[in-house]
CSV table of C-alpha atoms and ligand atoms in Angstrom, one decimal:
chain,number,residue,atom,x,y,z
A,1,UNK,CA,0.0,0.0,0.0
A,2,UNK,CA,1.3,3.5,-0.7
A,3,UNK,CA,-0.1,7.0,-0.8
A,4,UNK,CA,0.3,7.5,-4.6
A,5,UNK,CA,-2.0,4.5,-5.3
A,6,UNK,CA,-4.5,5.6,-2.7
A,7,UNK,CA,-4.6,9.2,-4.1
A,8,UNK,CA,-5.0,7.9,-7.7
A,9,UNK,CA,-7.8,5.5,-6.6
A,10,UNK,CA,-9.8,8.3,-5.0
A,11,UNK,CA,-9.0,10.7,-7.9
A,12,UNK,CA,-10.5,8.2,-10.3
A,13,UNK,CA,-13.7,7.9,-8.3
A,14,UNK,CA,-12.9,4.6,-6.4
A,15,UNK,CA,-13.9,3.8,-2.9
A,16,UNK,CA,-11.2,3.5,-0.3
A,17,UNK,CA,-11.2,0.5,2.0
A,18,UNK,CA,-10.9,0.6,5.8
A,19,UNK,CA,-7.3,-0.6,5.5
A,20,UNK,CA,-6.4,2.1,3.1
A,21,UNK,CA,-8.0,4.8,5.3
A,22,UNK,CA,-6.3,3.3,8.3
A,23,UNK,CA,-3.0,3.5,6.4
A,24,UNK,CA,-3.5,7.2,5.6
A,25,UNK,CA,-4.4,8.3,9.1
A,26,UNK,CA,-1.8,6.2,10.9
A,27,UNK,CA,1.0,7.4,8.7
A,28,UNK,CA,-0.1,11.0,8.7
A,29,UNK,CA,-0.3,11.0,12.5
A,30,UNK,CA,3.1,9.3,12.7
A,31,UNK,CA,4.5,12.2,10.5
A,32,UNK,CA,5.7,10.0,7.7
A,33,UNK,CA,3.3,11.1,5.0
A,34,UNK,CA,3.9,14.7,3.8
A,35,UNK,CA,1.2,17.4,3.9
A,36,UNK,CA,1.3,17.6,0.1
A,37,UNK,CA,0.1,14.0,-0.4
A,38,UNK,CA,-2.7,14.4,2.2
A,39,UNK,CA,-3.6,17.7,0.5
A,40,UNK,CA,-4.0,15.9,-2.8
A,41,UNK,CA,-6.1,13.2,-1.2
A,42,UNK,CA,-8.3,15.8,0.5
A,43,UNK,CA,-8.9,17.6,-2.9
A,44,UNK,CA,-9.7,14.2,-4.5
A,45,UNK,CA,-12.2,13.6,-1.8
A,46,UNK,CA,-13.6,17.1,-2.3
A,47,UNK,CA,-14.3,16.3,-5.9
A,48,UNK,CA,-15.2,12.6,-5.8
A,49,UNK,CA,-16.9,12.6,-2.4
A,50,UNK,CA,-17.3,9.3,-0.4
A,51,UNK,CA,-19.9,6.7,0.1
A,52,UNK,CA,-21.7,6.4,3.5
A,53,UNK,CA,-19.6,3.3,4.1
A,54,UNK,CA,-16.3,5.0,3.4
A,55,UNK,CA,-17.3,8.1,5.5
A,56,UNK,CA,-18.3,5.8,8.4
A,57,UNK,CA,-14.9,3.9,8.1
A,58,UNK,CA,-13.0,7.2,7.9
A,59,UNK,CA,-14.9,8.5,11.0
A,60,UNK,CA,-14.2,5.4,13.0
A,61,UNK,CA,-10.5,5.4,12.1
A,62,UNK,CA,-10.2,9.1,13.0
A,63,UNK,CA,-12.1,8.5,16.3
A,64,UNK,CA,-9.6,5.8,17.2
A,65,UNK,CA,-6.6,8.0,16.3
A,66,UNK,CA,-6.4,9.0,20.0
A,67,UNK,CA,-8.0,8.4,23.4
A,68,UNK,CA,-11.6,7.1,23.4
A,69,UNK,CA,-13.8,7.7,26.4
A,70,UNK,CA,-15.4,4.5,27.7
A,71,UNK,CA,-18.7,5.4,29.3
A,72,UNK,CA,-20.1,1.9,29.1
A,73,UNK,CA,-20.0,1.2,32.8
A,74,UNK,CA,-21.7,4.5,33.8
A,75,UNK,CA,-24.9,4.2,35.8
A,76,UNK,CA,-27.3,5.9,33.3
A,77,UNK,CA,-27.5,6.1,29.6
A,78,UNK,CA,-24.7,8.3,28.4
A,79,UNK,CA,-26.0,11.1,26.1
A,80,UNK,CA,-24.4,13.8,24.0
A,81,UNK,CA,-25.6,16.8,22.1
A,82,UNK,CA,-23.8,18.7,19.3
A,83,UNK,CA,-24.6,21.9,17.6
A,84,UNK,CA,-23.1,23.0,14.3
A,85,UNK,CA,-22.6,26.4,15.9
A,86,UNK,CA,-24.8,29.4,16.3
A,87,UNK,CA,-25.2,32.9,17.8
A,88,UNK,CA,-26.5,33.2,21.3
A,89,UNK,CA,-27.1,29.4,21.3
A,90,UNK,CA,-27.2,28.8,25.1
A,91,UNK,CA,-28.8,25.4,24.8
A,92,UNK,CA,-25.9,23.3,26.1
A,93,UNK,CA,-25.8,25.2,29.4
A,94,UNK,CA,-29.5,24.5,29.9
A,95,UNK,CA,-29.4,20.9,28.6
A,96,UNK,CA,-26.6,19.5,30.6
A,97,UNK,CA,-28.3,20.0,34.0
A,98,UNK,CA,-31.7,19.3,32.5
A,99,UNK,CA,-30.6,15.9,31.1
A,100,UNK,CA,-28.7,15.1,34.3
A,101,UNK,CA,-32.0,15.8,36.2
A,102,UNK,CA,-33.6,13.3,34.0
A,103,UNK,CA,-31.1,10.7,35.2
A,104,UNK,CA,-29.2,10.5,32.0
A,105,UNK,CA,-25.4,10.5,32.1
A,106,UNK,CA,-23.8,13.7,30.8
A,107,UNK,CA,-20.0,13.6,30.1
A,108,UNK,CA,-19.8,16.6,27.9
A,109,UNK,CA,-16.7,17.8,26.0
A,110,UNK,CA,-17.1,21.2,24.5
A,111,UNK,CA,-15.1,23.8,22.6
A,112,UNK,CA,-14.3,27.5,22.8
A,113,UNK,CA,-15.8,30.3,20.7
A,114,UNK,CA,-14.3,31.0,17.3
A,115,UNK,CA,-15.4,33.7,14.9
A,116,UNK,CA,-19.1,34.8,15.3
A,117,UNK,CA,-20.2,31.6,17.0
A,118,UNK,CA,-19.9,31.1,20.8
A,119,UNK,CA,-18.4,28.2,22.7
A,120,UNK,CA,-19.7,26.5,25.9
A,121,UNK,CA,-16.3,26.4,27.6
A,122,UNK,CA,-15.9,30.2,27.4
A,123,UNK,CA,-19.5,30.7,28.7
A,124,UNK,CA,-19.0,28.4,31.7
A,125,UNK,CA,-15.6,29.9,32.5
A,126,UNK,CA,-17.3,33.3,33.0
A,127,UNK,CA,-18.6,31.8,36.3
A,128,UNK,CA,-16.0,32.9,38.9
A,129,UNK,CA,-13.8,29.9,39.7
A,130,UNK,CA,-15.3,27.4,37.2
A,131,UNK,CA,-12.6,25.0,36.0
A,132,UNK,CA,-13.0,23.2,32.6
A,133,UNK,CA,-9.4,21.8,32.4
A,134,UNK,CA,-10.3,18.6,34.3
A,135,UNK,CA,-7.9,15.6,34.1
A,136,UNK,CA,-9.4,12.6,32.4
A,137,UNK,CA,-9.6,10.8,35.9
A,138,UNK,CA,-11.4,13.8,37.6
A,139,UNK,CA,-13.8,14.1,34.6
A,140,UNK,CA,-14.8,10.5,34.7
A,141,UNK,CA,-15.0,10.4,38.5
A,142,UNK,CA,-17.4,13.3,38.5
A,143,UNK,CA,-19.5,11.7,35.8
A,144,UNK,CA,-19.6,8.4,37.6
A,145,UNK,CA,-20.4,9.9,41.1
A,146,UNK,CA,-22.6,12.8,40.2
A,147,UNK,CA,-23.9,12.1,36.7
A,148,UNK,CA,-22.5,15.2,35.0
A,149,UNK,CA,-19.3,17.0,34.1
A,150,UNK,CA,-18.1,19.3,31.4
A,151,UNK,CA,-14.6,19.7,30.2
A,152,UNK,CA,-12.5,21.2,27.4
A,153,UNK,CA,-11.5,18.9,24.6
A,154,UNK,CA,-8.0,17.5,25.3
A,155,UNK,CA,-5.1,17.1,22.9
A,156,UNK,CA,-5.0,13.3,23.2
A,157,UNK,CA,-8.5,13.0,21.7
A,158,UNK,CA,-9.0,12.7,17.9
A,159,UNK,CA,-5.6,14.1,16.9
A,160,UNK,CA,-6.4,13.1,13.3
A,161,UNK,CA,-9.2,15.7,13.1
A,162,UNK,CA,-6.9,18.5,14.4
A,163,UNK,CA,-4.3,17.8,11.8
A,164,UNK,CA,-6.7,17.3,8.9
A,165,UNK,CA,-8.7,20.4,9.9
A,166,UNK,CA,-5.7,22.6,9.8
A,167,UNK,CA,-4.8,21.3,6.4
A,168,UNK,CA,-8.4,21.6,5.1
A,169,UNK,CA,-8.4,25.2,6.2
A,170,UNK,CA,-5.5,26.1,4.0
A,171,UNK,CA,-6.3,23.9,1.0
A,172,UNK,CA,-9.9,25.1,0.6
A,173,UNK,CA,-11.3,21.6,1.4
A,174,UNK,CA,-13.3,22.4,4.4
A,175,UNK,CA,-16.6,22.4,2.5
A,176,UNK,CA,-16.8,18.7,1.7
A,177,UNK,CA,-19.7,16.8,3.2
A,178,UNK,CA,-17.8,13.5,4.0
A,179,UNK,CA,-14.9,15.6,5.5
A,180,UNK,CA,-17.3,17.7,7.6
A,181,UNK,CA,-19.3,14.6,8.8
A,182,UNK,CA,-16.2,12.6,9.6
A,183,UNK,CA,-14.7,15.6,11.5
A,184,UNK,CA,-17.8,16.1,13.6
A,185,UNK,CA,-18.7,12.5,14.2
A,186,UNK,CA,-15.2,11.3,15.0
A,187,UNK,CA,-15.2,13.6,18.0
A,188,UNK,CA,-18.7,12.4,19.0
A,189,UNK,CA,-17.7,8.8,18.7
A,190,UNK,CA,-14.6,9.4,20.8
A,191,UNK,CA,-16.7,11.1,23.4
A,192,UNK,CA,-18.3,7.8,24.2
A,193,UNK,CA,-22.0,8.6,24.3
A,194,UNK,CA,-24.5,5.9,23.4
A,195,UNK,CA,-27.3,8.3,22.4
A,196,UNK,CA,-26.8,11.7,20.7
A,197,UNK,CA,-28.8,14.5,19.1
A,198,UNK,CA,-27.3,16.9,16.6
A,199,UNK,CA,-28.6,20.5,16.3
A,200,UNK,CA,-27.9,21.4,12.7
A,201,UNK,CA,-28.4,25.1,12.4
A,202,UNK,CA,-29.7,26.8,9.2
A,203,UNK,CA,-29.9,30.4,8.2
A,204,UNK,CA,-27.7,33.5,8.2
A,205,UNK,CA,-25.8,32.8,11.5
A,206,UNK,CA,-25.2,29.1,10.7
A,207,UNK,CA,-22.1,27.2,9.5
A,208,UNK,CA,-24.3,26.2,6.5
A,209,UNK,CA,-26.8,28.9,5.6
A,210,UNK,CA,-28.9,27.1,3.0
A,211,UNK,CA,-31.6,24.7,4.1
A,212,UNK,CA,-30.7,22.1,1.4
A,213,UNK,CA,-27.1,22.0,2.6
A,214,UNK,CA,-28.2,21.7,6.3
A,215,UNK,CA,-30.5,18.9,5.3
A,216,UNK,CA,-27.7,17.0,3.6
A,217,UNK,CA,-25.4,17.4,6.6
A,218,UNK,CA,-28.1,16.3,9.0
A,219,UNK,CA,-29.0,13.2,6.9
A,220,UNK,CA,-25.4,12.2,6.6
A,221,UNK,CA,-24.5,12.8,10.3
A,222,UNK,CA,-27.5,10.6,11.3
A,223,UNK,CA,-26.6,7.9,8.7
A,224,UNK,CA,-23.0,7.7,9.8
A,225,UNK,CA,-23.8,7.7,13.5
A,226,UNK,CA,-26.2,4.8,12.9
A,227,UNK,CA,-23.7,2.9,10.9
A,228,UNK,CA,-21.4,3.2,13.9
A,229,UNK,CA,-24.0,1.9,16.3
A,230,UNK,CA,-25.2,5.1,17.9
A,231,UNK,CA,-28.8,6.1,18.7
A,232,UNK,CA,-28.8,9.4,16.9
A,233,UNK,CA,-31.3,11.9,15.6
A,234,UNK,CA,-30.9,15.5,14.3
A,235,UNK,CA,-33.0,18.6,14.4
A,236,UNK,CA,-32.6,21.3,11.7
A,237,UNK,CA,-33.2,24.5,13.6
A,238,UNK,CA,-33.5,28.2,12.7
A,239,UNK,CA,-30.4,30.4,13.0
A,240,UNK,CA,-31.6,33.2,10.8
A,241,UNK,CA,-31.9,35.3,14.0
A,242,UNK,CA,-30.0,34.6,17.3
A,243,UNK,CA,-31.4,32.3,19.8
A,244,UNK,CA,-32.8,33.9,23.0
A,245,UNK,CA,-32.1,37.5,23.8
A,246,UNK,CA,-28.5,37.4,25.0
A,247,UNK,CA,-25.3,37.0,23.0
A,248,UNK,CA,-22.1,36.9,25.0
A,249,UNK,CA,-20.6,34.7,27.6
A,250,UNK,CA,-21.7,35.8,31.1
A,251,UNK,CA,-24.9,37.2,29.5
A,252,UNK,CA,-25.7,33.7,28.2
A,253,UNK,CA,-25.0,32.2,31.6
A,254,UNK,CA,-27.6,34.6,33.0
A,255,UNK,CA,-30.0,33.5,30.3
A,256,UNK,CA,-29.4,29.8,31.0
A,257,UNK,CA,-30.1,30.4,34.7
A,258,UNK,CA,-33.3,32.3,33.8
A,259,UNK,CA,-34.4,29.4,31.6
A,260,UNK,CA,-33.7,26.8,34.3
A,261,UNK,CA,-35.7,29.0,36.7
A,262,UNK,CA,-38.6,28.8,34.3
A,263,UNK,CA,-38.5,32.4,33.0
A,264,UNK,CA,-36.1,32.2,30.1
A,265,UNK,CA,-36.9,33.3,26.5
A,266,UNK,CA,-39.4,30.9,24.9
A,267,UNK,CA,-37.4,30.0,21.8
A,268,UNK,CA,-34.4,28.9,24.0
A,269,UNK,CA,-36.6,26.9,26.3
A,270,UNK,CA,-38.5,25.3,23.5
A,271,UNK,CA,-35.3,24.3,21.7
A,272,UNK,CA,-33.9,22.8,24.9
A,273,UNK,CA,-37.1,20.8,25.5
A,274,UNK,CA,-37.1,19.5,21.9
A,275,UNK,CA,-33.4,18.5,21.9
A,276,UNK,CA,-33.8,16.9,25.3
A,277,UNK,CA,-36.9,15.0,24.2
A,278,UNK,CA,-34.9,13.5,21.3
A,279,UNK,CA,-32.5,12.1,23.8
A,280,UNK,CA,-35.2,10.8,26.2
A,281,UNK,CA,-36.7,9.0,23.2
A,282,UNK,CA,-33.4,7.6,22.0
A,283,UNK,CA,-32.6,6.4,25.6
A,284,UNK,CA,-36.1,4.8,25.7
A,285,UNK,CA,-37.0,6.9,28.7
A,286,UNK,CA,-40.2,8.3,27.2
A,287,UNK,CA,-42.9,6.8,25.0
A,288,UNK,CA,-43.7,9.9,23.0
A,289,UNK,CA,-42.3,13.3,22.2
A,290,UNK,CA,-45.1,15.0,24.2
A,291,UNK,CA,-44.4,12.8,27.2
A,292,UNK,CA,-40.7,13.6,27.0
A,293,UNK,CA,-41.3,17.4,26.7
A,294,UNK,CA,-43.7,17.3,29.6
A,295,UNK,CA,-41.3,15.4,31.8
A,296,UNK,CA,-38.4,17.8,31.0
A,297,UNK,CA,-40.7,20.8,31.6
A,298,UNK,CA,-41.5,19.3,35.0
A,299,UNK,CA,-37.8,19.1,35.9
A,300,UNK,CA,-37.5,22.8,35.2
A,301,UNK,CA,-40.6,23.8,37.1
A,302,UNK,CA,-39.8,21.6,40.0
A,303,UNK,CA,-36.3,23.1,40.4
A,304,UNK,CA,-34.4,19.7,39.8
A,305,UNK,CA,-32.7,21.0,36.7
A,306,UNK,CA,-31.5,24.2,38.4
A,307,UNK,CA,-30.2,22.0,41.3
A,308,UNK,CA,-28.1,20.1,38.8
A,309,UNK,CA,-26.6,23.3,37.5
A,310,UNK,CA,-25.7,24.2,41.1
A,311,UNK,CA,-24.1,20.7,41.5
A,312,UNK,CA,-22.1,21.2,38.2
A,313,UNK,CA,-20.8,24.6,39.3
A,314,UNK,CA,-19.9,23.3,42.8
A,315,UNK,CA,-18.2,20.2,41.4
A,316,UNK,CA,-16.0,22.2,39.1
A,317,UNK,CA,-14.9,24.9,41.6
A,318,UNK,CA,-17.3,27.7,40.5
A,319,UNK,CA,-19.2,30.1,42.8
A,320,UNK,CA,-22.8,28.6,43.0
A,321,UNK,CA,-24.1,31.9,44.4
A,322,UNK,CA,-24.3,33.2,40.9
A,323,UNK,CA,-27.6,31.4,40.7
A,324,UNK,CA,-29.2,33.7,43.3
A,325,UNK,CA,-27.1,36.8,42.5
A,326,UNK,CA,-26.2,37.2,38.8
A,327,UNK,CA,-24.3,40.4,39.8
A,328,UNK,CA,-21.5,38.0,40.8
A,329,UNK,CA,-20.9,37.2,37.1
A,330,UNK,CA,-18.7,39.6,35.2
A,331,UNK,CA,-20.6,42.7,34.2
A,332,UNK,CA,-19.7,45.3,31.6
A,333,UNK,CA,-18.7,48.8,32.6
A,334,UNK,CA,-21.1,50.4,30.2
A,335,UNK,CA,-24.5,49.4,28.8
A,336,UNK,CA,-25.5,51.4,25.6
A,337,UNK,CA,-29.0,51.5,24.3
A,338,UNK,CA,-29.6,51.3,20.6
A,339,UNK,CA,-32.8,53.2,19.8
A,340,UNK,CA,-34.9,52.2,16.8
A,341,UNK,CA,-34.7,54.7,14.0
A,342,UNK,CA,-38.3,54.1,13.0
A,343,UNK,CA,-41.6,52.6,14.2
A,344,UNK,CA,-43.0,49.3,12.8
A,345,UNK,CA,-42.3,45.6,13.3
A,346,UNK,CA,-39.1,43.7,13.2
A,347,UNK,CA,-39.2,41.6,10.0
A,348,UNK,CA,-35.6,40.5,10.0
A,349,UNK,CA,-32.7,40.2,12.4
A,350,UNK,CA,-29.4,38.9,10.9
A,351,UNK,CA,-27.8,36.5,13.3
A,352,UNK,CA,-24.4,36.7,11.6
A,353,UNK,CA,-24.2,40.5,12.0
A,354,UNK,CA,-25.2,40.2,15.7
A,355,UNK,CA,-22.6,37.5,16.2
A,356,UNK,CA,-19.9,39.6,14.6
A,357,UNK,CA,-20.9,42.6,16.7
A,358,UNK,CA,-20.6,40.6,19.9
A,359,UNK,CA,-17.2,39.4,18.7
A,360,UNK,CA,-15.8,42.8,17.9
A,361,UNK,CA,-16.9,43.9,21.4
A,362,UNK,CA,-14.6,41.1,22.7
A,363,UNK,CA,-17.0,38.3,23.4
A,364,UNK,CA,-15.5,36.0,20.8
A,365,UNK,CA,-12.2,35.3,19.0
A,366,UNK,CA,-11.1,36.4,15.6
A,367,UNK,CA,-8.1,34.1,15.9
A,368,UNK,CA,-7.5,31.2,18.4
A,369,UNK,CA,-5.1,33.2,20.5
A,370,UNK,CA,-7.5,36.1,21.3
A,371,UNK,CA,-8.6,36.8,24.9
A,372,UNK,CA,-12.3,36.7,25.5
A,373,UNK,CA,-14.0,39.4,27.6
A,374,UNK,CA,-16.7,37.4,29.5
A,375,UNK,CA,-18.8,40.5,30.4
A,376,UNK,CA,-19.5,42.0,27.0
A,377,UNK,CA,-22.0,41.2,24.3
A,378,UNK,CA,-25.4,42.1,22.8
A,379,UNK,CA,-28.8,42.0,24.4
A,380,UNK,CA,-31.7,41.9,21.9
A,381,UNK,CA,-34.8,43.6,23.2
A,382,UNK,CA,-36.8,43.2,20.0
A,383,UNK,CA,-36.8,40.1,17.9
A,384,UNK,CA,-38.6,39.1,14.7
A,385,UNK,CA,-42.3,39.7,15.0
A,386,UNK,CA,-42.0,42.3,17.8
A,387,UNK,CA,-43.5,45.8,17.4
A,388,UNK,CA,-41.0,48.6,17.8
A,389,UNK,CA,-41.4,52.4,18.4
A,390,UNK,CA,-39.1,55.0,17.0
A,391,UNK,CA,-36.7,56.0,19.8
A,392,UNK,CA,-37.3,52.9,21.9
A,393,UNK,CA,-34.3,50.6,22.3
A,394,UNK,CA,-34.0,47.7,19.9
A,395,UNK,CA,-31.0,46.3,21.6
A,396,UNK,CA,-28.3,47.0,24.1
A,397,UNK,CA,-24.5,46.7,23.8
A,398,UNK,CA,-22.6,45.6,26.9
A,399,UNK,CA,-19.2,47.3,26.5
A,400,UNK,CA,-16.1,47.1,28.7
A,401,UNK,CA,-12.9,48.4,27.1
A,402,UNK,CA,-12.6,52.2,26.7
A,403,UNK,CA,-11.2,51.6,23.2
A,404,UNK,CA,-14.0,49.1,22.2
A,405,UNK,CA,-15.2,49.8,18.6
A,406,UNK,CA,-18.5,51.0,19.8
A,407,UNK,CA,-19.6,52.7,16.5
A,408,UNK,CA,-18.7,49.7,14.5
A,409,UNK,CA,-20.7,47.4,16.8
A,410,UNK,CA,-23.6,49.8,16.9
A,411,UNK,CA,-23.7,49.9,13.1
A,412,UNK,CA,-23.6,46.2,12.8
A,413,UNK,CA,-26.4,45.6,15.3
A,414,UNK,CA,-28.7,48.4,13.9
A,415,UNK,CA,-27.8,47.1,10.4
A,416,UNK,CA,-28.9,43.6,11.5
A,417,UNK,CA,-32.5,44.8,12.1
A,418,UNK,CA,-35.0,45.1,9.3
A,419,UNK,CA,-38.0,47.0,10.3
A,420,UNK,CA,-41.2,47.0,8.1
A,421,UNK,CA,-44.8,48.1,8.4
A,422,UNK,CA,-46.4,44.7,8.4
A,423,UNK,CA,-46.5,42.1,11.2
A,424,UNK,CA,-44.6,38.9,10.4
A,425,UNK,CA,-44.5,35.7,12.3
A,426,UNK,CA,-41.1,34.6,13.8
A,427,UNK,CA,-39.5,31.9,11.7
A,428,UNK,CA,-40.3,28.3,12.8
A,429,UNK,CA,-37.7,27.2,15.3
A,430,UNK,CA,-37.7,23.5,14.4
A,431,UNK,CA,-37.4,23.4,10.7
A,432,UNK,CA,-37.1,19.6,10.3
A,433,UNK,CA,-36.5,16.4,12.4
A,434,UNK,CA,-34.1,13.9,10.8
A,435,UNK,CA,-34.2,10.3,11.9
A,436,UNK,CA,-32.8,8.3,9.0
B,1,URA,N1,-17.3,21.4,12.5
B,1,URA,C1,-16.3,20.5,12.7
B,1,URA,O1,-16.1,20.1,13.8
B,1,URA,N2,-15.7,20.1,11.6
B,1,URA,C2,-15.9,20.5,10.4
B,1,URA,O2,-15.3,20.1,9.4
B,1,URA,C3,-16.9,21.5,10.2
B,1,URA,C4,-17.6,22.0,11.3
B,2,CA,CA1,-29.0,33.5,23.8
């Protein structure tokens, strides 16, 4: 077996075998295949694509390129949730305690924010003292003893994805369905969960903005997850406007706490209940979607879910008093109202522009090395369908640094709003459910 033959086979439209894929990944990780040969192979995959069987094999080989979490001896069914990335998407912060309250096992590995999309690790680190750099032993001990833990991805997991992603980034081969699917699913497989739900966002603020592309991605993720023995479903959900009202790290922690206290924004609560219901169904803990939603709602109303957030924060060194006193979270020096230039109804609210505004204020990273300011972000007062009056605030900017690009952020957020004379309904939150 050699790289030249493997590249030629894919270039000419052939299907690579498990052994060939194993050869590529093993030798690439070992450092004895040069980047230019892997680049050529990635470009061949970009043009010739891969069958489901090939994608599943590539996913499995990548997953096994590093440490795999073994959750098979955990007391409850181990579940995981993945989002393709959105703006103001606070669902993971709500779902982790909610699922733990439903006696599911939650061993969650998350990432940091990059570009206009947020990351759960940054959000949780805005809670004073909260540690996400748990050792593997501590992480698994917390999961076993308390049912939930959340940690940063570690270097020893799925090294193949890290290497391939860097190369895809500079060879214009990111946008290939089998490469995206194997990248996402290899990390989920290595995470060890038995049941998983994928939230595939669609619309302006999503990784894939067009519904037909989101649909293909969701279908392929579910197909590959099933081939690899996972109980998996996907929801395609709206990311044309941001989720909830808060965009920013500590702001989204506040919003998650509000939601677990039963007074969060309806879209965020609804999405959490729907995603959670998918997992209760997959784990065979509910007979119907309605029953699952009702039981999760009961765990919010009864305070059990909030109790699990307290436990998570205490377990990982954070200050649990943030639950009663949100002023203990980082707060911005200045809050700037953005008045509406006109009266009417919000007919559009561009999630991408809001995400970028939050990022330039310091809530996100333009490059991996940037420092995040936990306190800053954007608070949306009006969303699609809401009536607005000229001079009344549409949104607020939470600003910290004296040199923050306030005018730029103001222009981006005001530019994100489309205001028209007619009432429109907000876009449907759940666009499609994908089960096969
Ligand atoms: N997210 C990933 O993790 N990998 C991709 O290739 C694209 C999105
Ligand atoms: Ca939000």
